[in-house]
């Protein structure tokens, strides 16, 4: 019986080649790999997987308790798995079971800590750390490494520094990663495992592991003893180099290891394979047990012959694809420079640092943007793994995969922008799927503001990330298909006590975008109840635009929006009732905030269609006397709206279209029984407010402009004259001008009278008054487009020149006869 313990660096290309060669030489009867034993049954799926992939362990019903064990093509463990499956050798995992490690995780991830199954961002793991990750919320590395801890060999329980750092320092290196690459990764697969074991034994001398690490290593020894007991003669163990001394030499007794493992807490853990990305392997993405350059390591593993030359040639091709001029001479010189740098630094082979410096100096000619392009495309890479259809999945994952295949949307790690034409059935189905996934918290697609104005077009940016699989598993209990799960999720969100009016209106919009008619009635009922209870008019104004947009979706998507019209008109009625009170006593900031809501509501009202005439039996000619509060229908009421019963609660009043409790119908009805369009009701409200004398100048000016653009005013000039008269404070006049001109400066270009009024007001200000109002004026005119400012200046210059010309071109001799005639008509004397 022989046991060979191969200490490796996880995700190391040199270690991967060495493990493969050593296994082919040893021809073991069983292979033990550091990882959760629950994944033993998943090893058989490895031949159908395309790295990078990861083992995902999670606790059903508690998605925060999850961890990943990622593998790349150049991971030694992956090469051991591939050798075992191809040679028919049993492969088992020997680390602490996920059922125990996840039991120690908190129920919810620490918001301030790393993501589930991650390490602190920016901490590169030393050689020999496990591919499995720490539980959520932990600050230490997966092997109990505390970044920045004491030096190697310190006899402190549970604390150790970077063992590779200690060995590199002993060898005279200031960079542990560079030392490991020189002595292991760049040796062409000839890794001295015996020397690594001896070095790690020296580093661990006097070190006592903490409780978690002690349990992990005790379970490794337990698995090793079980393999020996089962009669395997040649056993190969592939683990992090740090654990080699714990598995060789004098081992603790069985009793001692059992005592360490006694009393472990346990949860039900489920494991599966999920796709992974090279971006997630890079340490800058937050996965501390990864590497900073997965693309470079993949290249080293795939290209053992002349890797530097081939790498720089590929970098030149990347730059050429972006339109940069890079010749073969550039590549030759960059290869020579990289080799010279490696020789000067005493390295056996140019590493990533040398080839990057050579590319920066020669290929990129010092351009940092070009270097960043190489870093993103090649050093990190955009590779996304793939799992086979036979891999265990929850029904929701499998349904999404089927839909991706049917809709021809392949998950990719690199950002990809797609344009959807909603008039085409395929693109419409794609849009529905992406919106449903967003409702489930799967942000595979991010909407991009469309460049065109057509409502039939959508633009998305797609990028698949490994955590999307975890989100699907988290929501697996909601349904077996994406539509059913999204509908259930919408219902849960609508019923949440913390849901605000804005949340519910956004949820209605999402339901229509995602085509979830089964979820819409419940969401609308919750929205109606919330709108009836909310007395803040600004909340209603903030919610109305989304509701109006949702009502319009049926015109483009063919989605039924029945029931929205009643709620929209009810909300608009409440806004019209409450707005006159809301505009009273506002300071500058409050007035500016309210105007944003006014503009949004005004744009939304323009999308509403007028109600059909004579469609409601309740709408009759208005009697001569005002109707009572109990019998009057609300102005603009729809066919379903009737008077709320006496004593009705907020929900019943909302459903019936009645105004909020405490508001008499006489306050919201201008012409009882007449069908008033939403636009007419809104414009009538604005017209009534604009005539008040207590308005803030900004609001009065903006309302005047809205009414003028809508054709509701014919005395805008007179209003401007009054607002800028000498009796008004200059600051209020400037605010009025700012509000009036906030819609753009073309009005001054095309209306000489208004331009003259503004010009006369400005020229009539004293020097001190002009300085006071200058900031407001600069903000107002600075918001105009450059052509508008240029046209206004030309108008003013032209007007001034015409006045001067008229004064200078008067011919008194030719005018004398006309003057005499006028004087004779009016009875004057001939002067």
Coordinates of N, CA, C and O in Angstrom, one line a residue, residues 29-192:
X29 N -5.1 3.6 -7.6 CA -6.4 2.9 -7.6 C -7.5 3.8 -7.2 O -8.7 3.5 -7.5
X30 N -7.2 4.9 -6.5 CA -8.3 5.9 -6.1 C -7.6 7.2 -6.0 O -6.4 7.3 -5.7
X31 N -8.3 8.2 -6.3 CA -7.8 9.6 -6.2 C -8.7 10.4 -5.2 O -9.9 10.4 -5.3
X32 N -8.1 11.0 -4.2 CA -8.8 11.8 -3.2 C -8.4 13.3 -3.5 O -7.3 13.7 -3.7
X33 N -9.5 14.1 -3.6 CA -9.3 15.5 -4.0 C -9.9 16.4 -2.9 O -11.0 16.0 -2.3
X34 N -9.3 17.5 -2.6 CA -9.8 18.4 -1.6 C -11.1 19.0 -2.1 O -11.1 19.7 -3.1
X35 N -12.2 18.8 -1.3 CA -13.5 19.3 -1.7 C -14.6 18.6 -0.9 O -14.3 17.7 -0.2
X36 N -15.8 19.0 -1.1 CA -16.9 18.4 -0.3 C -17.3 17.0 -0.7 O -17.5 16.8 -1.9
X37 N -17.3 16.1 0.2 CA -17.6 14.7 -0.2 C -19.0 14.5 -0.8 O -19.2 13.5 -1.6
X38 N -20.0 15.4 -0.6 CA -21.3 15.2 -1.2 C -21.2 15.3 -2.7 O -22.2 15.0 -3.4
X39 N -20.1 15.8 -3.2 CA -20.0 16.0 -4.7 C -19.4 14.7 -5.4 O -19.2 14.7 -6.6
X40 N -19.2 13.6 -4.6 CA -18.7 12.4 -5.2 C -19.6 11.9 -6.4 O -19.1 11.5 -7.4
X41 N -20.9 12.0 -6.2 CA -21.8 11.5 -7.2 C -21.8 12.4 -8.5 O -22.3 12.0 -9.5
X42 N -21.3 13.7 -8.3 CA -21.3 14.6 -9.5 C -20.0 14.4 -10.3 O -20.0 15.1 -11.4
X43 N -19.1 13.6 -9.9 CA -17.8 13.5 -10.7 C -18.1 12.9 -12.0 O -17.5 13.2 -13.0
X44 N -19.1 12.0 -12.1 CA -19.4 11.3 -13.4 C -19.9 12.3 -14.5 O -19.8 12.0 -15.6
X45 N -20.3 13.5 -14.1 CA -20.8 14.5 -15.0 C -19.6 15.3 -15.6 O -19.8 16.1 -16.6
X46 N -18.4 15.2 -15.1 CA -17.3 16.0 -15.5 C -16.9 15.9 -16.9 O -16.6 16.9 -17.6
X47 N -17.0 14.7 -17.6 CA -16.6 14.7 -19.0 C -17.5 15.6 -19.9 O -17.1 16.0 -21.0
X48 N -18.7 15.8 -19.5 CA -19.6 16.6 -20.3 C -19.6 18.1 -19.9 O -20.4 18.9 -20.5
X49 N -18.7 18.5 -19.0 CA -18.6 19.9 -18.6 C -17.5 20.6 -19.4 O -16.5 20.0 -19.8
X50 N -17.7 21.9 -19.5 CA -16.7 22.8 -20.2 C -16.3 23.8 -19.2 O -17.0 24.7 -18.9
X51 N -15.0 23.7 -18.7 CA -14.5 24.7 -17.7 C -14.4 26.1 -18.3 O -14.3 26.2 -19.5
X52 N -14.5 27.1 -17.4 CA -14.6 27.0 -15.9 C -16.0 26.7 -15.4 O -16.9 27.2 -15.9
X53 N -16.0 25.8 -14.4 CA -17.2 25.4 -13.8 C -17.0 25.5 -12.3 O -15.8 25.6 -11.8
X54 N -18.0 25.3 -11.5 CA -17.9 25.4 -10.0 C -18.9 24.4 -9.4 O -20.0 24.3 -9.9
X55 N -18.5 23.8 -8.3 CA -19.4 23.1 -7.5 C -20.1 24.1 -6.6 O -19.5 24.9 -5.9
X56 N -21.4 24.1 -6.6 CA -22.2 25.0 -5.8 C -22.9 24.2 -4.7 O -23.7 23.2 -5.0
X57 N -22.6 24.5 -3.5 CA -23.3 23.9 -2.3 C -24.2 24.9 -1.7 O -23.7 26.1 -1.4
X58 N -25.4 24.6 -1.4 CA -26.4 25.5 -0.8 C -27.3 24.8 0.1 O -27.5 23.6 0.0
X59 N -27.9 25.5 1.0 CA -28.9 25.0 2.0 C -30.2 25.4 1.4 O -30.5 26.5 1.2
X60 N -31.1 24.4 1.1 CA -32.4 24.7 0.6 C -33.2 25.6 1.5 O -33.3 25.4 2.7
X61 N -33.8 26.7 0.9 CA -34.5 27.7 1.7 C -33.7 28.7 2.4 O -34.2 29.7 3.0
X62 N -32.3 28.6 2.3 CA -31.4 29.6 2.9 C -30.3 29.9 1.9 O -29.2 29.4 2.1
X63 N -30.6 30.7 0.9 CA -29.6 30.9 -0.2 C -28.4 31.7 0.3 O -27.3 31.6 -0.3
X64 N -28.4 32.4 1.5 CA -27.2 33.0 2.0 C -26.2 32.0 2.4 O -25.0 32.3 2.5
X65 N -26.6 30.8 2.8 CA -25.7 29.7 3.1 C -25.3 29.0 1.9 O -26.0 28.0 1.5
X66 N -24.3 29.4 1.2 CA -23.9 28.8 0.0 C -22.4 29.0 -0.2 O -21.8 29.9 0.4
X67 N -21.8 28.2 -0.9 CA -20.3 28.3 -1.2 C -20.0 27.7 -2.6 O -20.8 26.8 -3.1
X68 N -19.0 28.1 -3.2 CA -18.6 27.7 -4.5 C -17.2 27.0 -4.4 O -16.3 27.5 -3.7
X69 N -16.9 26.0 -5.2 CA -15.6 25.4 -5.4 C -15.3 25.5 -6.9 O -15.7 24.6 -7.7
X70 N -14.7 26.6 -7.4 CA -14.5 26.7 -8.9 C -13.3 25.9 -9.4 O -12.3 25.7 -8.7
X71 N -13.4 25.5 -10.6 CA -12.3 24.8 -11.3 C -12.2 25.3 -12.7 O -13.2 25.6 -13.4
X72 N -10.9 25.5 -13.1 CA -10.6 25.9 -14.5 C -9.9 24.8 -15.2 O -9.6 23.8 -14.5
X73 N -9.7 24.9 -16.4 CA -9.0 23.9 -17.2 C -7.6 23.6 -16.6 O -7.1 22.5 -16.7
X74 N -7.0 24.7 -16.1 CA -5.6 24.6 -15.6 C -5.6 24.4 -14.1 O -4.5 24.5 -13.4
X75 N -6.7 24.0 -13.5 CA -6.7 23.6 -12.0 C -6.2 22.2 -11.9 O -6.7 21.3 -12.5
X76 N -5.3 22.0 -10.9 CA -4.8 20.6 -10.7 C -5.9 19.6 -10.3 O -5.9 18.4 -10.8
X77 N -6.9 20.1 -9.6 CA -8.0 19.2 -9.2 C -8.8 18.8 -10.4 O -9.3 17.6 -10.5
X78 N -9.0 19.7 -11.3 CA -9.8 19.3 -12.5 C -9.0 18.3 -13.4 O -9.6 17.4 -13.9
X79 N -7.7 18.5 -13.5 CA -6.9 17.5 -14.2 C -7.0 16.1 -13.6 O -7.0 15.1 -14.2
X80 N -7.0 16.1 -12.2 CA -7.1 14.9 -11.5 C -8.5 14.2 -11.8 O -8.6 13.0 -12.0
X81 N -9.5 15.0 -11.8 CA -10.9 14.5 -12.1 C -10.9 14.0 -13.5 O -11.5 12.9 -13.7
X82 N -10.4 14.7 -14.4 CA -10.4 14.3 -15.8 C -9.6 13.0 -16.0 O -10.0 12.1 -16.8
X83 N -8.5 12.9 -15.3 CA -7.7 11.6 -15.4 C -8.5 10.5 -14.9 O -8.5 9.4 -15.5
X84 N -9.1 10.7 -13.7 CA -9.8 9.6 -13.1 C -11.0 9.1 -13.9 O -11.2 7.9 -14.0
X85 N -11.8 10.0 -14.5 CA -12.9 9.6 -15.3 C -12.5 9.0 -16.6 O -13.2 8.1 -17.1
X86 N -11.4 9.4 -17.1 CA -11.0 8.8 -18.4 C -10.3 7.4 -18.2 O -10.4 6.5 -19.0
X87 N -9.6 7.3 -17.0 CA -8.9 6.0 -16.8 C -9.8 5.0 -15.9 O -9.3 3.9 -15.6
X88 N -11.0 5.4 -15.6 CA -11.9 4.5 -14.8 C -11.4 4.4 -13.4 O -11.8 3.4 -12.7
X89 N -10.7 5.4 -12.8 CA -10.3 5.4 -11.4 C -11.3 6.1 -10.6 O -11.7 7.2 -10.9
X90 N -11.7 5.6 -9.4 CA -12.6 6.3 -8.6 C -12.0 7.6 -8.1 O -10.8 7.7 -7.7
X91 N -12.8 8.7 -8.1 CA -12.4 10.0 -7.6 C -13.4 10.4 -6.5 O -14.6 10.3 -6.6
X92 N -12.8 10.7 -5.3 CA -13.6 11.1 -4.2 C -13.0 12.4 -3.6 O -11.9 12.7 -3.7
X93 N -13.9 13.1 -3.0 CA -13.6 14.4 -2.3 C -13.3 14.1 -0.8 O -14.1 13.3 -0.2
X94 N -12.4 14.8 -0.2 CA -12.0 14.4 1.1 C -12.0 15.6 2.1 O -11.6 15.4 3.3
X95 N -12.5 16.7 1.7 CA -12.6 17.8 2.7 C -13.8 17.7 3.6 O -14.6 16.8 3.4
X96 N -13.9 18.6 4.5 CA -15.1 18.6 5.4 C -16.4 18.7 4.6 O -16.5 19.6 3.7
X97 N -17.4 17.9 4.9 CA -18.6 18.0 4.1 C -19.3 19.4 4.2 O -19.2 20.1 5.2
X98 N -19.9 19.7 3.1 CA -20.6 21.0 3.0 C -21.7 21.1 4.1 O -22.1 22.2 4.5
X99 N -22.3 20.0 4.4 CA -23.4 20.0 5.4 C -22.9 20.5 6.8 O -23.6 21.1 7.5
X100 N -21.6 20.3 7.1 CA -21.0 20.8 8.3 C -20.5 22.3 8.1 O -20.7 23.1 9.0
X101 N -19.8 22.5 7.0 CA -19.2 23.9 6.9 C -20.3 24.9 6.7 O -20.2 26.0 7.2
X102 N -21.4 24.6 6.0 CA -22.5 25.5 5.8 C -23.3 25.7 7.1 O -24.0 26.7 7.2
X103 N -23.3 24.7 8.0 CA -24.0 24.8 9.2 C -23.5 25.9 10.1 O -24.2 26.5 10.9
X104 N -22.2 26.3 9.9 CA -21.6 27.3 10.7 C -21.8 28.7 10.1 O -21.4 29.7 10.7
X105 N -22.4 28.7 8.9 CA -22.6 30.0 8.3 C -23.8 30.7 8.9 O -24.7 30.1 9.4
X106 N -23.8 32.1 9.0 CA -24.9 32.8 9.5 C -26.1 32.6 8.6 O -26.0 32.4 7.4
X107 N -27.4 32.8 9.2 CA -28.6 32.6 8.3 C -28.6 33.6 7.2 O -29.1 33.3 6.1
X108 N -28.0 34.8 7.3 CA -28.0 35.7 6.3 C -26.6 36.3 6.1 O -25.9 36.4 7.1
X109 N -26.2 36.5 4.9 CA -24.9 37.0 4.7 C -24.7 38.4 5.3 O -25.6 39.2 5.3
X110 N -23.5 38.7 5.8 CA -23.2 40.0 6.3 C -23.2 41.0 5.2 O -22.4 40.9 4.3
X111 N -24.0 42.1 5.3 CA -24.1 43.0 4.2 C -22.7 43.7 4.0 O -22.4 44.2 2.9
X112 N -22.0 43.8 5.1 CA -20.7 44.5 5.0 C -19.6 43.6 4.6 O -18.4 44.0 4.4
X113 N -19.8 42.3 4.6 CA -18.8 41.3 4.3 C -18.8 40.9 2.9 O -19.5 41.5 2.0
X114 N -18.1 39.9 2.5 CA -18.0 39.4 1.1 C -19.3 38.8 0.7 O -20.2 38.4 1.5
X115 N -19.4 38.6 -0.6 CA -20.6 37.9 -1.1 C -20.6 36.4 -0.7 O -19.6 35.9 -0.3
X116 N -21.8 35.8 -0.8 CA -21.8 34.3 -0.4 C -20.7 33.5 -1.2 O -20.7 33.6 -2.4
X117 N -19.9 32.8 -0.4 CA -18.9 32.0 -1.0 C -17.7 32.8 -1.6 O -17.1 32.4 -2.5
X118 N -17.4 34.0 -1.0 CA -16.3 34.7 -1.5 C -15.4 35.1 -0.4 O -15.7 34.9 0.8
X119 N -14.3 35.8 -0.8 CA -13.3 36.3 0.1 C -13.3 37.8 0.1 O -13.9 38.4 -0.8
X120 N -12.6 38.4 1.0 CA -12.5 39.9 0.9 C -11.9 40.3 -0.4 O -10.9 39.7 -0.9
X121 N -12.5 41.3 -1.1 CA -12.0 41.7 -2.4 C -10.6 42.1 -2.4 O -10.1 42.8 -1.4
X122 N -9.9 41.8 -3.4 CA -8.5 42.2 -3.6 C -7.5 41.4 -2.8 O -6.3 41.8 -2.8
X123 N -7.8 40.3 -2.2 CA -6.9 39.5 -1.5 C -6.6 38.3 -2.3 O -7.4 37.4 -2.4
X124 N -5.4 38.2 -2.8 CA -5.0 37.0 -3.6 C -4.6 35.9 -2.6 O -3.8 36.1 -1.7
X125 N -5.1 34.7 -2.9 CA -4.8 33.6 -2.0 C -3.4 33.1 -2.2 O -3.0 33.0 -3.4
X126 N -2.7 32.7 -1.2 CA -1.4 32.1 -1.4 C -1.5 30.7 -2.0 O -2.6 30.1 -2.0
X127 N -0.4 30.2 -2.5 CA -0.4 28.9 -3.0 C -0.8 27.9 -1.9 O -0.4 27.9 -0.8
X128 N -1.6 26.9 -2.3 CA -2.0 25.9 -1.4 C -3.4 26.1 -0.8 O -3.8 25.3 0.0
X129 N -4.0 27.3 -1.0 CA -5.3 27.4 -0.3 C -6.4 26.7 -1.1 O -6.2 26.4 -2.3
X130 N -7.4 26.3 -0.5 CA -8.5 25.5 -1.0 C -9.3 26.2 -2.1 O -9.5 27.4 -2.0
X131 N -9.8 25.5 -3.1 CA -10.7 26.1 -4.0 C -12.0 26.4 -3.4 O -12.8 27.2 -3.9
X132 N -12.4 25.7 -2.3 CA -13.6 26.1 -1.7 C -13.5 27.4 -0.9 O -12.4 27.8 -0.6
X133 N -14.6 28.0 -0.6 CA -14.5 29.4 -0.1 C -15.0 29.4 1.3 O -15.7 28.6 1.8
X134 N -14.7 30.5 2.0 CA -15.2 30.7 3.3 C -16.7 30.9 3.3 O -17.3 31.3 2.3
X135 N -17.3 30.7 4.5 CA -18.7 30.9 4.6 C -19.0 32.4 4.6 O -18.1 33.2 4.8
X136 N -20.2 32.8 4.2 CA -20.6 34.2 4.1 C -20.3 34.9 5.4 O -20.6 34.5 6.4
X137 N -19.8 36.2 5.2 CA -19.6 37.0 6.3 C -18.3 36.8 7.0 O -17.9 37.6 7.9
X138 N -17.5 35.8 6.6 CA -16.2 35.6 7.2 C -15.2 36.5 6.6 O -15.2 36.8 5.4
X139 N -14.2 36.9 7.4 CA -13.1 37.8 6.9 C -11.9 37.0 6.6 O -10.9 37.5 6.1
X140 N -11.8 35.8 7.0 CA -10.6 35.0 6.8 C -10.7 34.2 5.6 O -11.7 34.0 5.0
X141 N -9.5 33.7 5.1 CA -9.5 32.9 3.9 C -10.0 31.5 4.2 O -10.3 31.1 5.3
X142 N -10.2 30.7 3.2 CA -10.8 29.4 3.3 C -10.0 28.4 4.2 O -10.6 27.5 4.7
X143 N -8.7 28.6 4.3 CA -7.9 27.8 5.1 C -7.6 28.4 6.4 O -6.7 28.0 7.1
X144 N -8.4 29.4 6.8 CA -8.1 30.1 8.1 C -7.1 31.1 7.9 O -6.5 31.6 8.9
X145 N -6.8 31.5 6.7 CA -5.7 32.6 6.5 C -6.3 33.9 6.9 O -7.4 34.3 6.4
X146 N -5.7 34.6 7.7 CA -6.1 36.0 8.0 C -5.2 36.9 7.3 O -4.0 37.0 7.6
X147 N -5.6 37.6 6.2 CA -4.8 38.4 5.4 C -4.0 39.4 6.3 O -4.6 40.1 7.1
X148 N -2.7 39.5 6.1 CA -1.9 40.4 6.9 C -1.6 39.9 8.3 O -1.3 40.6 9.2
X149 N -1.8 38.6 8.5 CA -1.5 38.0 9.8 C -0.1 37.9 10.1 O 0.8 38.3 9.4
X150 N 0.3 37.2 11.2 CA 1.7 37.1 11.6 C 2.5 36.2 10.6 O 1.9 35.5 9.8
X151 N 3.8 36.2 10.8 CA 4.6 35.5 9.8 C 4.5 34.0 10.0 O 3.9 33.5 10.9
X152 N 5.0 33.3 8.9 CA 4.9 31.9 8.9 C 5.6 31.3 10.1 O 6.6 31.7 10.5
X153 N 5.1 30.2 10.6 CA 5.7 29.5 11.6 C 5.4 30.0 13.0 O 5.9 29.5 14.0
X154 N 4.5 31.0 13.1 CA 4.2 31.6 14.4 C 3.3 30.5 15.2 O 2.4 30.0 14.6
X155 N 3.7 30.3 16.4 CA 2.9 29.3 17.2 C 1.7 30.0 17.8 O 1.6 30.1 19.0
X156 N 0.8 30.4 16.9 CA -0.4 31.1 17.4 C -1.6 30.3 16.8 O -1.6 30.1 15.6
X157 N -2.4 29.8 17.7 CA -3.5 29.0 17.2 C -4.4 29.8 16.2 O -4.9 30.9 16.5
X158 N -4.7 29.1 15.1 CA -5.6 29.7 14.1 C -5.1 30.9 13.3 O -5.8 31.5 12.6
X159 N -3.8 31.2 13.5 CA -3.3 32.4 12.7 C -2.0 32.0 12.0 O -1.2 31.3 12.6
X160 N -1.9 32.3 10.8 CA -0.7 32.0 10.0 C -0.6 33.1 8.9 O -1.6 33.6 8.4
X161 N 0.6 33.4 8.5 CA 0.8 34.3 7.4 C 0.8 33.5 6.1 O 0.4 32.3 6.0
X162 N 1.4 34.1 5.1 CA 1.4 33.5 3.8 C 2.7 32.6 3.8 O 3.8 33.0 3.8
X163 N 2.5 31.3 3.7 CA 3.6 30.4 3.7 C 4.5 30.6 2.5 O 5.8 30.4 2.6
X164 N 3.9 30.8 1.4 CA 4.7 31.1 0.2 C 5.5 32.4 0.3 O 6.7 32.5 -0.2
X165 N 5.0 33.3 1.0 CA 5.7 34.6 1.3 C 7.0 34.3 2.1 O 8.0 34.9 1.9
X166 N 6.9 33.4 3.1 CA 8.0 33.1 3.9 C 9.1 32.4 3.1 O 10.3 32.7 3.2
X167 N 8.7 31.4 2.2 CA 9.7 30.7 1.4 C 10.3 31.7 0.3 O 11.5 31.6 0.0
X168 N 9.4 32.6 -0.2 CA 10.0 33.5 -1.2 C 11.0 34.5 -0.6 O 12.0 34.8 -1.2
X169 N 10.7 34.9 0.7 CA 11.6 35.8 1.4 C 12.9 35.1 1.6 O 14.0 35.7 1.5
X170 N 12.8 33.8 2.0 CA 14.1 33.1 2.2 C 14.9 32.9 0.9 O 16.1 32.8 1.0
X171 N 14.2 32.9 -0.2 CA 14.9 32.8 -1.5 C 15.4 34.1 -2.0 O 15.9 34.2 -3.1
X172 N 15.1 35.2 -1.3 CA 15.5 36.5 -1.8 C 14.5 37.2 -2.7 O 14.8 38.2 -3.4
X173 N 13.2 36.7 -2.8 CA 12.2 37.3 -3.6 C 11.4 38.3 -2.8 O 11.0 38.0 -1.6
X174 N 11.0 39.4 -3.4 CA 10.1 40.3 -2.7 C 8.6 40.1 -3.1 O 7.7 40.7 -2.6
X175 N 8.4 39.2 -4.1 CA 7.1 38.9 -4.6 C 6.8 37.4 -4.5 O 7.4 36.6 -5.3
X176 N 6.0 36.9 -3.6 CA 5.7 35.5 -3.4 C 5.2 34.9 -4.7 O 5.5 33.7 -5.1
X177 N 4.3 35.6 -5.4 CA 3.7 35.0 -6.6 C 4.8 34.7 -7.7 O 4.8 33.7 -8.4
X178 N 5.7 35.7 -7.8 CA 6.8 35.5 -8.8 C 7.7 34.4 -8.5 O 8.2 33.6 -9.3
X179 N 8.0 34.2 -7.2 CA 8.8 33.1 -6.7 C 8.2 31.7 -7.1 O 8.8 30.8 -7.6
X180 N 6.8 31.6 -6.8 CA 6.2 30.4 -7.0 C 6.1 30.1 -8.5 O 6.3 28.9 -8.9
X181 N 5.9 31.1 -9.3 CA 5.9 30.9 -10.8 C 7.3 30.4 -11.3 O 7.4 29.6 -12.1
X182 N 8.4 31.0 -10.7 CA 9.7 30.7 -11.2 C 10.1 29.2 -10.8 O 10.7 28.5 -11.6
X183 N 9.7 28.8 -9.6 CA 10.2 27.5 -9.1 C 9.2 26.4 -9.5 O 9.6 25.2 -9.4
X184 N 7.9 26.7 -9.8 CA 6.9 25.7 -10.1 C 6.2 25.8 -11.4 O 6.3 25.0 -12.3
X185 N 5.6 27.0 -11.6 CA 4.7 27.1 -12.8 C 5.5 27.2 -14.1 O 5.0 26.7 -15.1
X186 N 6.7 27.7 -14.1 CA 7.5 27.8 -15.3 C 8.5 26.7 -15.5 O 9.4 26.8 -16.3
X187 N 8.3 25.6 -14.7 CA 9.2 24.4 -14.9 C 8.8 23.4 -15.9 O 9.3 22.3 -16.0
X188 N 7.7 23.7 -16.6 CA 7.3 22.8 -17.7 C 6.6 21.5 -17.2 O 6.7 20.5 -17.9
X189 N 6.1 21.6 -16.0 CA 5.4 20.4 -15.5 C 6.2 19.5 -14.6 O 5.8 18.5 -14.1
X190 N 7.5 19.8 -14.4 CA 8.4 19.0 -13.6 C 8.3 19.6 -12.2 O 9.3 20.2 -11.7
X191 N 7.2 19.4 -11.4 CA 7.1 19.9 -10.1 C 7.6 18.9 -9.1 O 7.2 17.8 -9.0
X192 N 8.6 19.3 -8.2 CA 9.1 18.4 -7.2 C 8.2 18.4 -6.0 O 8.3 19.1 -5.1

